[in-house]
PDB file of C-alpha atoms in Angstrom:
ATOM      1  CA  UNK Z   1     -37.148  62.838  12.610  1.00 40.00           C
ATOM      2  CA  UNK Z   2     -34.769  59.930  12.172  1.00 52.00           C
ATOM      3  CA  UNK Z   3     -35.963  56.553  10.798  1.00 66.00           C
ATOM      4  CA  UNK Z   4     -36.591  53.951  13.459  1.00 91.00           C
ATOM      5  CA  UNK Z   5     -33.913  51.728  14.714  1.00 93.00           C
ATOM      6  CA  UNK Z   6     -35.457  49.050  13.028  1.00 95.00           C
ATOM      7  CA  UNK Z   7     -35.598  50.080   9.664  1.00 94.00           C
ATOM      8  CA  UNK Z   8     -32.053  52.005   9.634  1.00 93.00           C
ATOM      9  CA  UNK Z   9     -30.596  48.627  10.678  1.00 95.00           C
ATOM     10  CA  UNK Z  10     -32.860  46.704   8.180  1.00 95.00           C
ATOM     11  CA  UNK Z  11     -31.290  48.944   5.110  1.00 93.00           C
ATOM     12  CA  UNK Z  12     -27.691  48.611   6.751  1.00 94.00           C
ATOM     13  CA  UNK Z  13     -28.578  44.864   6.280  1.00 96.00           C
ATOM     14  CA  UNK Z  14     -29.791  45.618   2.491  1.00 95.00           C
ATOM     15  CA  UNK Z  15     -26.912  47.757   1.566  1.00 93.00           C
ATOM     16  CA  UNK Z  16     -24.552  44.842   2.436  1.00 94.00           C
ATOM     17  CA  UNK Z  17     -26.176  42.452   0.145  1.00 93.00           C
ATOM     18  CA  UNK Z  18     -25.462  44.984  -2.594  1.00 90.00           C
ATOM     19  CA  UNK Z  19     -28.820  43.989  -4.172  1.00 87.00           C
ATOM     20  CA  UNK Z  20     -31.825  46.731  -3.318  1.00 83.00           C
ATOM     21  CA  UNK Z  21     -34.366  44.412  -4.643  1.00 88.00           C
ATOM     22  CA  UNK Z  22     -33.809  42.342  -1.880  1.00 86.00           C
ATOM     23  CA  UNK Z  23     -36.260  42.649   0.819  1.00 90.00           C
ATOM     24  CA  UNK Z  24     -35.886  42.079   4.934  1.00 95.00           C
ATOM     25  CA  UNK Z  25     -37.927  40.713   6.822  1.00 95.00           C
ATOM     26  CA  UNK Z  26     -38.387  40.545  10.930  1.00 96.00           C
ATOM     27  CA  UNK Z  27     -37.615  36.278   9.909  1.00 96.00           C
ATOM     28  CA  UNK Z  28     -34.906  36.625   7.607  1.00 96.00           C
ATOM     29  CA  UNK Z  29     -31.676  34.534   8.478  1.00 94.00           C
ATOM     30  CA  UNK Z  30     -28.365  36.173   9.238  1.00 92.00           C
ATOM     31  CA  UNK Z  31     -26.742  32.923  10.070  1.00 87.00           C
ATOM     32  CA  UNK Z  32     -26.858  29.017   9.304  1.00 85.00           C
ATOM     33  CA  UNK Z  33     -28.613  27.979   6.598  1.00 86.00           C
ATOM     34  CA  UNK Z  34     -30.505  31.124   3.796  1.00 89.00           C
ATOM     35  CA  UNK Z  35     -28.221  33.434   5.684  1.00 92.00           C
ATOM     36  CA  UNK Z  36     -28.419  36.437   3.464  1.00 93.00           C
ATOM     37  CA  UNK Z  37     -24.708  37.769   4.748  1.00 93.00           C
ATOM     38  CA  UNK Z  38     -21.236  35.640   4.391  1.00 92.00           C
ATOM     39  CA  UNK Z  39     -19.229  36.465   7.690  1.00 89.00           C
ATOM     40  CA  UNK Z  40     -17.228  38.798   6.281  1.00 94.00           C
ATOM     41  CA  UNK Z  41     -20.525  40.903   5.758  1.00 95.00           C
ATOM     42  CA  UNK Z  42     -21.874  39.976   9.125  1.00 92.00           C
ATOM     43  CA  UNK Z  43     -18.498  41.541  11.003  1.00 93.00           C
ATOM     44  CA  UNK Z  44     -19.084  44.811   8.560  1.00 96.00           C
ATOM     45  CA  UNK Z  45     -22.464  44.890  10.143  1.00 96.00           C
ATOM     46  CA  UNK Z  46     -21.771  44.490  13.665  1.00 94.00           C
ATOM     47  CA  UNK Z  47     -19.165  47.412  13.197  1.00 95.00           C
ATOM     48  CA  UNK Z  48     -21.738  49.854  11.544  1.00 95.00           C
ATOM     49  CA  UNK Z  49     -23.988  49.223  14.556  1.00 95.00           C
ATOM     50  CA  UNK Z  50     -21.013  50.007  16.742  1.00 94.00           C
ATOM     51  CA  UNK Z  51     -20.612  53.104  14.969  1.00 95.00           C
ATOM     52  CA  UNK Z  52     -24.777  53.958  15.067  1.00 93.00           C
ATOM     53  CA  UNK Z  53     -24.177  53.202  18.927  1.00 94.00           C
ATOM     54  CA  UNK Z  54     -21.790  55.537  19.664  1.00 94.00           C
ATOM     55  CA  UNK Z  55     -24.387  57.903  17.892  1.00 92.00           C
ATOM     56  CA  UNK Z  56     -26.995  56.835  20.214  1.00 91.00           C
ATOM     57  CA  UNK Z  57     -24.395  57.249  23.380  1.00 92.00           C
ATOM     58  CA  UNK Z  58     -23.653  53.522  24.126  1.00 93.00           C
ATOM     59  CA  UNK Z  59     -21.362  50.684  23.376  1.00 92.00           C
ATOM     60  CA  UNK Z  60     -23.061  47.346  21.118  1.00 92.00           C
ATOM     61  CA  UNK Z  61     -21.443  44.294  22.705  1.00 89.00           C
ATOM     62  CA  UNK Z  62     -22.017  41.786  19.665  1.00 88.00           C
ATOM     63  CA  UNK Z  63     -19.043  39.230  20.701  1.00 82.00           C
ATOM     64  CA  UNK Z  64     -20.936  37.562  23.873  1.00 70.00           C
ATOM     65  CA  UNK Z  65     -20.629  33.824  23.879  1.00 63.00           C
ATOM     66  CA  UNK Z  66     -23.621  33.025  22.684  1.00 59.00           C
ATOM     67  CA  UNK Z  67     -23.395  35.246  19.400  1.00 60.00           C
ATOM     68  CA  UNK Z  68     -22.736  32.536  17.188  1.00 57.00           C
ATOM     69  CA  UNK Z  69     -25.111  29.801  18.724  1.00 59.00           C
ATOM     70  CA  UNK Z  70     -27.752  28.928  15.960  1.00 58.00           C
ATOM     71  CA  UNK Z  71     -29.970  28.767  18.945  1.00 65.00           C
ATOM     72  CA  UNK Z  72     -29.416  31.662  21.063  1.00 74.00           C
ATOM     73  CA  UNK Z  73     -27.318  33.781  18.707  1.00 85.00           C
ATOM     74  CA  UNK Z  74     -28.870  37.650  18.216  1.00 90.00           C
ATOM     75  CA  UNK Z  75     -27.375  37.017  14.727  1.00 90.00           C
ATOM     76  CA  UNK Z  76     -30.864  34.375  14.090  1.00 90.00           C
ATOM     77  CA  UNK Z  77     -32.703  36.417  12.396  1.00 94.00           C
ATOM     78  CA  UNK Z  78     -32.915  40.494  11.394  1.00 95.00           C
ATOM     79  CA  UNK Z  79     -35.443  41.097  13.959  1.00 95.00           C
ATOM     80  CA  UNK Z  80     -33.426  39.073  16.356  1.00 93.00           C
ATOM     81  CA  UNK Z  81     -30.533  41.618  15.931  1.00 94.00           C
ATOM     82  CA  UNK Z  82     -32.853  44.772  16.114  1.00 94.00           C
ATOM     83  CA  UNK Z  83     -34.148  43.583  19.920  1.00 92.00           C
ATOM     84  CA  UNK Z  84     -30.713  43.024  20.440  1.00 91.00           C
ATOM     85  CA  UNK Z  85     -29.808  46.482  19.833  1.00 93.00           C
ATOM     86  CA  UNK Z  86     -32.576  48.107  21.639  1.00 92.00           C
ATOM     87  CA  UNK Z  87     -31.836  46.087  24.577  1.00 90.00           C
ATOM     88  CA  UNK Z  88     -28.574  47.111  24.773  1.00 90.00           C
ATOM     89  CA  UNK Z  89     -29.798  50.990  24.408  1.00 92.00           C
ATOM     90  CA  UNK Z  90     -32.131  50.639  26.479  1.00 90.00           C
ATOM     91  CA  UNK Z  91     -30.160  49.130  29.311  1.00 87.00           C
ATOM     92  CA  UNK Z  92     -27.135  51.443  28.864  1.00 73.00           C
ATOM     93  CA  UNK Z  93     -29.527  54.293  29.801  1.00 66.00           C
ATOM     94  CA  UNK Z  94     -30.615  52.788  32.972  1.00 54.00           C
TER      95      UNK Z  94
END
């Protein structure tokens, strides 16, 4: 059985650092301030979950307008990004 969603994007998130003993949490900043990716990192991200979409049979739209809005952005936090995700699968099967 596949890993959760979750946790595959949570080590995709890990493996960018570069540093295993970092640890993710549900809280941990992707943008603004203790962001734990540089925006280089954060656009390598966004197209590894384009390519885990496509696995999963749908397209991840991470350029809406508010995807860089320290308020609204899915980019807020890891777990932010996961609901994100599942949303979009989810929805895409509807």
């Amino acid at each position: 059985m596949p890993p959760p969603i979750k946790t595959e994007i949570f080590a995709a998130i890990i493996e960018l650092i570069g540093d295993k003993s970092v640890s993710i949490a549900d809280e941990t900043p992707l943008i603004g301030d203790g962001s734990v990716l540089d925006s280089m990192k954060l656009v390598q991200l966004c197209l590894s979950l384009e390519d885990k979409a496509t696995e999963f049979g749908f397209d991840f739209d991470w350029t809406s307008d508010a995807a860089m809005s320290k308020s609204r952005s899915i980019f807020r936090t890891a777990n932010s990004l996961v609901t994100e995700f599942i949303n979009q699968m989810e929805s895409d099967k509807k």
